[in-house]
PDB file of C-alpha atoms in Angstrom:
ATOM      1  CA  UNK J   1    -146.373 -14.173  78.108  1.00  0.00           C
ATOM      2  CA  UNK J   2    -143.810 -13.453  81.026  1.00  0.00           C
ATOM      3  CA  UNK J   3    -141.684 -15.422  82.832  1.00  0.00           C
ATOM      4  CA  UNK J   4    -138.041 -16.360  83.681  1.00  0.00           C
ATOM      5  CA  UNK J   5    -136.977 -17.896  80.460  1.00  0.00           C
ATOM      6  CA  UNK J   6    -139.416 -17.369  78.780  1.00  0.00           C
ATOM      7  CA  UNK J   7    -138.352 -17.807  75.379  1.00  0.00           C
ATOM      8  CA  UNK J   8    -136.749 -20.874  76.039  1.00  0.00           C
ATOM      9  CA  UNK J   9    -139.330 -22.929  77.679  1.00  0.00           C
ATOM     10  CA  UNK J  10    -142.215 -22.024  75.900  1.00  0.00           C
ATOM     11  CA  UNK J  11    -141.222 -24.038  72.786  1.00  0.00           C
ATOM     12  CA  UNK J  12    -144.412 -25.903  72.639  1.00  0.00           C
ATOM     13  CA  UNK J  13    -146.341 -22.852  73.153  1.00  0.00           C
ATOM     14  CA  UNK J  14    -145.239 -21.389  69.970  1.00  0.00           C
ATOM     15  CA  UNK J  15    -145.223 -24.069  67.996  1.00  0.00           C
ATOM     16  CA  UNK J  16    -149.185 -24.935  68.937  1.00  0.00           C
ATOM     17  CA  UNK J  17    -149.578 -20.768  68.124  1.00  0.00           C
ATOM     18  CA  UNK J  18    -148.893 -21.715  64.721  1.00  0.00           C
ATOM     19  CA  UNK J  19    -152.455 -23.849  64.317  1.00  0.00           C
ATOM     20  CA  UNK J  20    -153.833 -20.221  65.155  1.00  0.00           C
ATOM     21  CA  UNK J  21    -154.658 -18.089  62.423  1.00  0.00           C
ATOM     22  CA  UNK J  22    -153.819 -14.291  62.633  1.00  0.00           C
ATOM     23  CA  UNK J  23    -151.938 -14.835  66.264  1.00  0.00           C
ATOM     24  CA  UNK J  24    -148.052 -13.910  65.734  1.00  0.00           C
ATOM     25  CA  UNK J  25    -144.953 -13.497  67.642  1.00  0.00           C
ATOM     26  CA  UNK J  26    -144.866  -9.703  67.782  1.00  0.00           C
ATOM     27  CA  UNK J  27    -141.626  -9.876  69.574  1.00  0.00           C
ATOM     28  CA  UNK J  28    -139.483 -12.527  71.658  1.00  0.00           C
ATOM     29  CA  UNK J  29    -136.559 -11.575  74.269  1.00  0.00           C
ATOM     30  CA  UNK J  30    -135.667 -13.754  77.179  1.00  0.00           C
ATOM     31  CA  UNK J  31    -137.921 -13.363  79.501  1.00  0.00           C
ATOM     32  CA  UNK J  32    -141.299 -11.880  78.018  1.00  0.00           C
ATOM     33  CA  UNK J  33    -142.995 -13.117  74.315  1.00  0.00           C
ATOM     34  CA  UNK J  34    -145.486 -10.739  72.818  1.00  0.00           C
ATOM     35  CA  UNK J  35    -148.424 -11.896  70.833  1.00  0.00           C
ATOM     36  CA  UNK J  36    -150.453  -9.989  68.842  1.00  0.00           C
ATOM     37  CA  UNK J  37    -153.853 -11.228  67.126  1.00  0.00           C
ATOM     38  CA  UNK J  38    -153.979  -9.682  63.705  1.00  0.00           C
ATOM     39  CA  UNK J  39    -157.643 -11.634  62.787  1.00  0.00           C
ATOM     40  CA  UNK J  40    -159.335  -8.929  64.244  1.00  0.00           C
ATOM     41  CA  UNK J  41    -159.856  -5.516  63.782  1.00  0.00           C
ATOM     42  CA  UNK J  42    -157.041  -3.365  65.542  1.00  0.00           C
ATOM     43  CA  UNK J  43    -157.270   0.565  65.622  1.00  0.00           C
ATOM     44  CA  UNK J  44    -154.421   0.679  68.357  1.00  0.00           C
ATOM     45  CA  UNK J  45    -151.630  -0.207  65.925  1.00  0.00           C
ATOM     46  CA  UNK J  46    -151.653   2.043  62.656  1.00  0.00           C
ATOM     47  CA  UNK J  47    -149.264   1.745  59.645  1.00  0.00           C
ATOM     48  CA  UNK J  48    -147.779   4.579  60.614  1.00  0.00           C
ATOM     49  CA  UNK J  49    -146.563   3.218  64.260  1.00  0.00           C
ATOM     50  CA  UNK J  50    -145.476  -0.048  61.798  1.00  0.00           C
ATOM     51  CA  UNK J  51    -143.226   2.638  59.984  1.00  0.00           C
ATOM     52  CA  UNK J  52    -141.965   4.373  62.813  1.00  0.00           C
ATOM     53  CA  UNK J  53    -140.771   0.181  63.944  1.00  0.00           C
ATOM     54  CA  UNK J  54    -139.305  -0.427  61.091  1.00  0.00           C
ATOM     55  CA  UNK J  55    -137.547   2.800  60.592  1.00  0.00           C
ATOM     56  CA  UNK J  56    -135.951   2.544  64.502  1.00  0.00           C
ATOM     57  CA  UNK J  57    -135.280  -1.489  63.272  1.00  0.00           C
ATOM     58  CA  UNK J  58    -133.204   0.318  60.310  1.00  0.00           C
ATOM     59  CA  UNK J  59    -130.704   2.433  62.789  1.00  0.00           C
ATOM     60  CA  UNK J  60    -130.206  -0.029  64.932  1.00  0.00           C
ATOM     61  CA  UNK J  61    -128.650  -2.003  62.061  1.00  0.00           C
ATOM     62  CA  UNK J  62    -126.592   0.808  61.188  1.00  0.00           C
ATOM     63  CA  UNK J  63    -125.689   1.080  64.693  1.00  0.00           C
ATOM     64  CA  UNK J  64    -124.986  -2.666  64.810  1.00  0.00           C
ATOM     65  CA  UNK J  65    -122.736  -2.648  61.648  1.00  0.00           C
ATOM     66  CA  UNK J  66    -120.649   0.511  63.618  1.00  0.00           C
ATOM     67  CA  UNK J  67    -119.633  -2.207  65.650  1.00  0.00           C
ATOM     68  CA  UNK J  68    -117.132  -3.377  62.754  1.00  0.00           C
ATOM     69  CA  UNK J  69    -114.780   0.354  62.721  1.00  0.00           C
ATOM     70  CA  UNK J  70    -115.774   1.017  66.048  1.00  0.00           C
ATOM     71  CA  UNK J  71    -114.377  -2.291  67.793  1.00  0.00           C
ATOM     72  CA  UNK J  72    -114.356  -5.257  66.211  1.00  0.00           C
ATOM     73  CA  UNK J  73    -117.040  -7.735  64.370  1.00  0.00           C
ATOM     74  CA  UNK J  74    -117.721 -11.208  65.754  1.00  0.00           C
ATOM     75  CA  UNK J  75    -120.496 -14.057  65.305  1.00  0.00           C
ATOM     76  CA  UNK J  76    -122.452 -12.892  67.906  1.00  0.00           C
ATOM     77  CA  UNK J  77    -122.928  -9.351  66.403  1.00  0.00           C
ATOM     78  CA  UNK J  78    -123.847 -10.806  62.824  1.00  0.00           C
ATOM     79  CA  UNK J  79    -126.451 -12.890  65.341  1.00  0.00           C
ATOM     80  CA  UNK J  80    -127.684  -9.261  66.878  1.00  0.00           C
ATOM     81  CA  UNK J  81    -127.748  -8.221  63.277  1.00  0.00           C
ATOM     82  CA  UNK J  82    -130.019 -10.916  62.414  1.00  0.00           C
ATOM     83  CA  UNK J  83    -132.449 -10.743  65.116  1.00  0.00           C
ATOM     84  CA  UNK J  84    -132.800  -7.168  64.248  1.00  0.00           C
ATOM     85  CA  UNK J  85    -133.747  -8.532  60.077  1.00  0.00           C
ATOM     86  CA  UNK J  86    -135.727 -10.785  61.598  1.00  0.00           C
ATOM     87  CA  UNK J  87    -137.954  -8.277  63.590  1.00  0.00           C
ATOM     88  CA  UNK J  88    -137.828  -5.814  61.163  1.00  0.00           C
ATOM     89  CA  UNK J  89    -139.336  -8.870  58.571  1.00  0.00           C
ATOM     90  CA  UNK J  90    -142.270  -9.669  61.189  1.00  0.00           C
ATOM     91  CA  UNK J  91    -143.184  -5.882  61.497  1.00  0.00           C
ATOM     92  CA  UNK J  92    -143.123  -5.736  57.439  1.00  0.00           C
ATOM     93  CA  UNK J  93    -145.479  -9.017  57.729  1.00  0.00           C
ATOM     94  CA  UNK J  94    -147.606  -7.562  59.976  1.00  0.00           C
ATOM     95  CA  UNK J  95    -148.136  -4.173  57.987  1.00  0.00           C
ATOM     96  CA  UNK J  96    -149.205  -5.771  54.749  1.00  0.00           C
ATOM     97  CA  UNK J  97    -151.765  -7.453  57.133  1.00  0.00           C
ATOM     98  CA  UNK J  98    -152.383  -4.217  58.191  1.00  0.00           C
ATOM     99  CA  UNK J  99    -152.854  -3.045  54.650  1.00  0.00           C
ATOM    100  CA  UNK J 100    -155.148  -5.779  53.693  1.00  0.00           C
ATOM    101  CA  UNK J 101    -157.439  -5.452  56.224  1.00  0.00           C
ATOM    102  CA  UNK J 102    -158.225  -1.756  54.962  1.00  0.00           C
ATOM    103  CA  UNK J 103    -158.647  -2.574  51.613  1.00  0.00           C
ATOM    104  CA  UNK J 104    -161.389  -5.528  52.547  1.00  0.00           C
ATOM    105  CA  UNK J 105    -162.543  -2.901  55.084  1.00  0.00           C
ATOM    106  CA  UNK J 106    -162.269   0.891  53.159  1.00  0.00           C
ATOM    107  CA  UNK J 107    -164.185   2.168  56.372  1.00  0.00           C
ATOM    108  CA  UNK J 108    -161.301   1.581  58.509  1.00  0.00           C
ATOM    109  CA  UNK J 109    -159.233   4.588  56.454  1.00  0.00           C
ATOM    110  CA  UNK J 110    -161.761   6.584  58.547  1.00  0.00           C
ATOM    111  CA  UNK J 111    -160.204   5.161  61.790  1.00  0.00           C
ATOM    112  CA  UNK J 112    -156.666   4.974  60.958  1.00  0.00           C
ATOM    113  CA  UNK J 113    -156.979   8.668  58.975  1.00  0.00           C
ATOM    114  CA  UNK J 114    -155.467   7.487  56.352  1.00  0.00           C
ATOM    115  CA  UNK J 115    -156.803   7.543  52.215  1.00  0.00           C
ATOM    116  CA  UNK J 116    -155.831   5.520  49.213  1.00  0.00           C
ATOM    117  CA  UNK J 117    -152.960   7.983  48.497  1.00  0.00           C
ATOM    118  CA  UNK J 118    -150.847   7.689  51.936  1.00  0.00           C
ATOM    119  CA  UNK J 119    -151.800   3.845  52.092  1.00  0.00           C
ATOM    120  CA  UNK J 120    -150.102   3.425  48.930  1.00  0.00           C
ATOM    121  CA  UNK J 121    -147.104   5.458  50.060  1.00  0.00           C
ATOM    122  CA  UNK J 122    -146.691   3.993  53.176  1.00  0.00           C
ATOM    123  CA  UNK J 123    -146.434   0.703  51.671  1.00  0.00           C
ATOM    124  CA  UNK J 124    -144.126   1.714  49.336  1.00  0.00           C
ATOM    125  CA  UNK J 125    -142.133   3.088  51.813  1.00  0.00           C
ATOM    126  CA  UNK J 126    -142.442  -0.685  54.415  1.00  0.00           C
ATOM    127  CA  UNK J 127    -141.285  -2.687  51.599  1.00  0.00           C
ATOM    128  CA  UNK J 128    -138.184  -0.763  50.541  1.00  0.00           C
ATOM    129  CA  UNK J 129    -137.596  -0.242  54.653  1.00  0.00           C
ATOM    130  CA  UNK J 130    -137.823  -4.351  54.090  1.00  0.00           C
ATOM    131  CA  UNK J 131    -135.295  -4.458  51.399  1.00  0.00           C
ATOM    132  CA  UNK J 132    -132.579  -2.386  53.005  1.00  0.00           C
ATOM    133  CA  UNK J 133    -133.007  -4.651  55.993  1.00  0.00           C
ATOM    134  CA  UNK J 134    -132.165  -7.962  53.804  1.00  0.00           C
ATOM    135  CA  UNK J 135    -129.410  -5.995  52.271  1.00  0.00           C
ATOM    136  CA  UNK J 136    -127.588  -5.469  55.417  1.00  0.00           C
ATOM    137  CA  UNK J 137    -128.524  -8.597  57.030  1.00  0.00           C
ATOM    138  CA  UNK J 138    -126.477  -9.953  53.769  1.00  0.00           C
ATOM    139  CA  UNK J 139    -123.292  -7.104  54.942  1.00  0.00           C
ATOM    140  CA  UNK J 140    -123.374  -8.095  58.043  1.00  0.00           C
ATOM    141  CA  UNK J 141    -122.572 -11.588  57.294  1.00  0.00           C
ATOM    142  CA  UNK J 142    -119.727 -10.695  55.215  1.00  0.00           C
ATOM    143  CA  UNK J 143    -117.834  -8.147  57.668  1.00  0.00           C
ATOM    144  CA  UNK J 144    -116.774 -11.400  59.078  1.00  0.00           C
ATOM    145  CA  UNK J 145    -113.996 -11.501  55.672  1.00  0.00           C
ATOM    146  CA  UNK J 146    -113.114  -8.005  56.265  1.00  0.00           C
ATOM    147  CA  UNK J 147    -109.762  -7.210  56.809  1.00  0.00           C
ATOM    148  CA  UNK J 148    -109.286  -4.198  59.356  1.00  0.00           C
ATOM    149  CA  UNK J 149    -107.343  -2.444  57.609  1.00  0.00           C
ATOM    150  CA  UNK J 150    -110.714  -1.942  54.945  1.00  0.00           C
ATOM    151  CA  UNK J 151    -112.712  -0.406  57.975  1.00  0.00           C
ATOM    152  CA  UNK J 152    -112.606   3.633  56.904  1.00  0.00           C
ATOM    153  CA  UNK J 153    -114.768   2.062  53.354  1.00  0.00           C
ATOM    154  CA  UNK J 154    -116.829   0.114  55.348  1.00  0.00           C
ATOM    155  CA  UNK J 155    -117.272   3.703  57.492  1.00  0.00           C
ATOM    156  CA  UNK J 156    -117.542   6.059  54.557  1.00  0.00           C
ATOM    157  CA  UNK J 157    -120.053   3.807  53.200  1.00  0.00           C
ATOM    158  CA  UNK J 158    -122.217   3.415  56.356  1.00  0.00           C
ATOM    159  CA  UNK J 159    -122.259   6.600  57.502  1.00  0.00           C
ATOM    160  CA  UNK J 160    -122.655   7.939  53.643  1.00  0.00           C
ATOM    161  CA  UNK J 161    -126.031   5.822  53.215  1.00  0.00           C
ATOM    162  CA  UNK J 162    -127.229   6.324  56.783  1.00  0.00           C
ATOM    163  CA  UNK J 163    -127.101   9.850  56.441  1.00  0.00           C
ATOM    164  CA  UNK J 164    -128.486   9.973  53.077  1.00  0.00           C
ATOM    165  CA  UNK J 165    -131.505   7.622  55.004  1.00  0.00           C
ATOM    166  CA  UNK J 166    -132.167   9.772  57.441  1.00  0.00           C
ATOM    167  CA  UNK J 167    -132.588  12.652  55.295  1.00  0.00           C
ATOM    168  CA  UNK J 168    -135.016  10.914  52.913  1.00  0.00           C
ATOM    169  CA  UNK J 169    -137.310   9.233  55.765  1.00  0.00           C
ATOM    170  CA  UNK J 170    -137.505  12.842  57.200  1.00  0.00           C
ATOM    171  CA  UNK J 171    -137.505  15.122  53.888  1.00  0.00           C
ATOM    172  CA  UNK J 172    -140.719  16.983  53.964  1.00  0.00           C
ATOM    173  CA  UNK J 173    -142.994  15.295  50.965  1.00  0.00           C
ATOM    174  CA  UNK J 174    -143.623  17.986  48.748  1.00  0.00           C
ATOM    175  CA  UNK J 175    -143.341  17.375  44.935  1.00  0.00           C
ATOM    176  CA  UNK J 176    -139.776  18.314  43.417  1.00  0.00           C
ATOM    177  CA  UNK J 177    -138.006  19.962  46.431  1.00  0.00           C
ATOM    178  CA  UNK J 178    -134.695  21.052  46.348  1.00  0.00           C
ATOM    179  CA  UNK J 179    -133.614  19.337  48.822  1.00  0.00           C
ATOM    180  CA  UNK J 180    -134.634  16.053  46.806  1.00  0.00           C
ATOM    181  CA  UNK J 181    -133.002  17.144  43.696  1.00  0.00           C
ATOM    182  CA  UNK J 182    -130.139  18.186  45.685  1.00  0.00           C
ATOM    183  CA  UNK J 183    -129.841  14.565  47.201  1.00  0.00           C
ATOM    184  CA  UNK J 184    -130.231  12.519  43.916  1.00  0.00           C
ATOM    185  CA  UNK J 185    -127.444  14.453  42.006  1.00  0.00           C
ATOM    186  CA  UNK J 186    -125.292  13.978  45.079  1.00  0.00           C
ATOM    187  CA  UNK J 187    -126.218  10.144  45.435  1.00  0.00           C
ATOM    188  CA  UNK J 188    -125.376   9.556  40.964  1.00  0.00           C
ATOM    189  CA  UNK J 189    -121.749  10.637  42.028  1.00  0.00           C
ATOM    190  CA  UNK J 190    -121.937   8.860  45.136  1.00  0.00           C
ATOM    191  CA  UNK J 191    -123.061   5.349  43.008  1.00  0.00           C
ATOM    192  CA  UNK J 192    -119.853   6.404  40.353  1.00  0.00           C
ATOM    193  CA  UNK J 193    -117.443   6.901  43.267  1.00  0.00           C
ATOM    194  CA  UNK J 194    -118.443   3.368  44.415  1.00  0.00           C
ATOM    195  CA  UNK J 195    -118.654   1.682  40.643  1.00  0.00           C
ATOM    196  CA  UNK J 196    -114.915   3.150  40.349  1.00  0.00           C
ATOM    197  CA  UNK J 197    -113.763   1.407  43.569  1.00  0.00           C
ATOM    198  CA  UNK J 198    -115.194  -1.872  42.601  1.00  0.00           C
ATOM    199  CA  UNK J 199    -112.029  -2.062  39.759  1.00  0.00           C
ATOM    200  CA  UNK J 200    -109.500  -2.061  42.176  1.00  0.00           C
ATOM    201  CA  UNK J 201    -111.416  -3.898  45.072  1.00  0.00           C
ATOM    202  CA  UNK J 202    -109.435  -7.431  45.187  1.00  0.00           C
ATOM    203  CA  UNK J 203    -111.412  -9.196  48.410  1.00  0.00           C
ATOM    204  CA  UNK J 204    -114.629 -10.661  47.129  1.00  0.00           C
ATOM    205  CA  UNK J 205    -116.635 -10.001  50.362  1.00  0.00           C
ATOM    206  CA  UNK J 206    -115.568  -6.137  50.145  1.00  0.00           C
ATOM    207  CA  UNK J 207    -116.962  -6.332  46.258  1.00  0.00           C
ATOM    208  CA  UNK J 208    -120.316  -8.265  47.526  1.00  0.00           C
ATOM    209  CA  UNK J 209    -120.523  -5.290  49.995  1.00  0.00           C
ATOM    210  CA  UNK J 210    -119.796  -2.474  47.641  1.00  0.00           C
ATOM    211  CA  UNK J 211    -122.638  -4.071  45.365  1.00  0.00           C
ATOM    212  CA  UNK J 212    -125.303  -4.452  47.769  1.00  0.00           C
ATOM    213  CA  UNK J 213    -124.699  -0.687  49.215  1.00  0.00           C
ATOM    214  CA  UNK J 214    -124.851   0.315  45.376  1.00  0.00           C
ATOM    215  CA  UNK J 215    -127.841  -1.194  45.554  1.00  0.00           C
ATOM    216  CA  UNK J 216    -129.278   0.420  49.055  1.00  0.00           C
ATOM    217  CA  UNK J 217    -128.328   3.701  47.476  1.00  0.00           C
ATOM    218  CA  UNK J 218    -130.329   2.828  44.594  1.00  0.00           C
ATOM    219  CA  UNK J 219    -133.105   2.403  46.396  1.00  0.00           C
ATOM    220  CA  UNK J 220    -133.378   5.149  48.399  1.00  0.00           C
ATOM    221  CA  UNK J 221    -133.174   6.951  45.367  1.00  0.00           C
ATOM    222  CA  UNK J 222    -136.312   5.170  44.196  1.00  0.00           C
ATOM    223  CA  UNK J 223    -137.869   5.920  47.426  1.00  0.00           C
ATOM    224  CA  UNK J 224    -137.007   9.416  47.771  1.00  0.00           C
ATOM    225  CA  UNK J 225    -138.889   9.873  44.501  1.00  0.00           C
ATOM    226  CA  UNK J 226    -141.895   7.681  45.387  1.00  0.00           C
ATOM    227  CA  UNK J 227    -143.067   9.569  48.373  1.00  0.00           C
ATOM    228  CA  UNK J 228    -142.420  13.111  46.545  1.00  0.00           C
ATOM    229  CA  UNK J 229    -144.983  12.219  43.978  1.00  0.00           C
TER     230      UNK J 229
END
């Protein structure tokens, strides 16, 4: 659906799209919606292209959150920040779709080129993608209490997390590599570095935030070892 104000108008419209079963809001900007109809068989959109949407939905929130050291953080950026968690959550909901359409239909691993194995994996790897989203939807909200003057731990912690994500959503998945070994011993000092701050962290907000990146970096930790198995 296209159209000058698009989004706005069309109210109705996707309200009466909720009667239909399987039809979603793919995505919605000003001027265009996008539907998709997930009650029938599509071998145009794999899990994989799901991951790769969720995955670019991740860096822009890191991107979005660089906003905060970089200039300054107002309401509308927590609302950017939200739209992004928002997307990324309809792009998680449409994967497990996805996911249970090939397990009521095994033939369609023969189409998507996919077995039980990388199904598995990959849906490991859209739910924690899911999880880091929530947990810096929930940051995001809170830079809002941030004092400037707190910006270089909002920084090191950013950049420290997004650049341990980026080398576990690219690390080559073979069983034990060095490079994972390598990243978890570096990410248990990382989590004690941050468990030390937390003592003499007085703002609230900055402790919520130092908790929930503990718990990113947990995560990925998880996740690096779930797709190396």
């Amino acid at each position: 659906i296209e159209g000058e104000n698009v989004a706005s108008t069309s109210l109705k419209i996707l309200q009466d799209l909720n009667d239909f079963i399987g039809l979603d809001v793919m995505e919605q900007k000003k001027d265009i919606i996008v539907l998709k109809n997930f009650s029938s068989y599509d071998t145009e959109t794999s899990l994989y292209s799901l991951l790769k949407k969720m995955d670019v939905g991740i860096r822009n929130i890191f991107d979005i959150i660089r906003i905060f050291y970089s200039k300054s953080f107002h309401e509308e950026d927590v609302l950017e920040l939200s739209l992004q968690h928002e997307y990324n959550g309809r792009v998680y909901l449409f994967a497990l779709k996805l996911i249970n359409s090939i397990l009521d239909s095994p033939q369609l691993m023969r189409v998507f080129k996919i077995d039980y194995r990388q199904l598995t994996k990959e849906h490991i790897m859209i739910n924690s993608l899911k999880q880091i989203s929530s947990y810096f939807n929930q940051i995001g909200k809170l830079l809002l209490f941030i004092e400037k003057k707190d910006s270089h731990i909002i920084k090191e912690i950013i950049e420290t997390i997004d650049n341990k994500y980026r080398t576990i959503i690219t690390m080559p998945k073979s069983s034990l590599s060095r490079e994972l070994l390598l990243t978890l011993h570096e990410s248990k000092r990382y989590s004690n570095k941050l468990e030390s701050a937390l003592k003499r962290i007085k703002n609230p907000s900055l402790v919520e935030i130092v908790s929930y990146s503990l718990a990113v970096n947990a995560l990925l930790d998880q996740l690096a070892i779930e797709i190396m198995v």
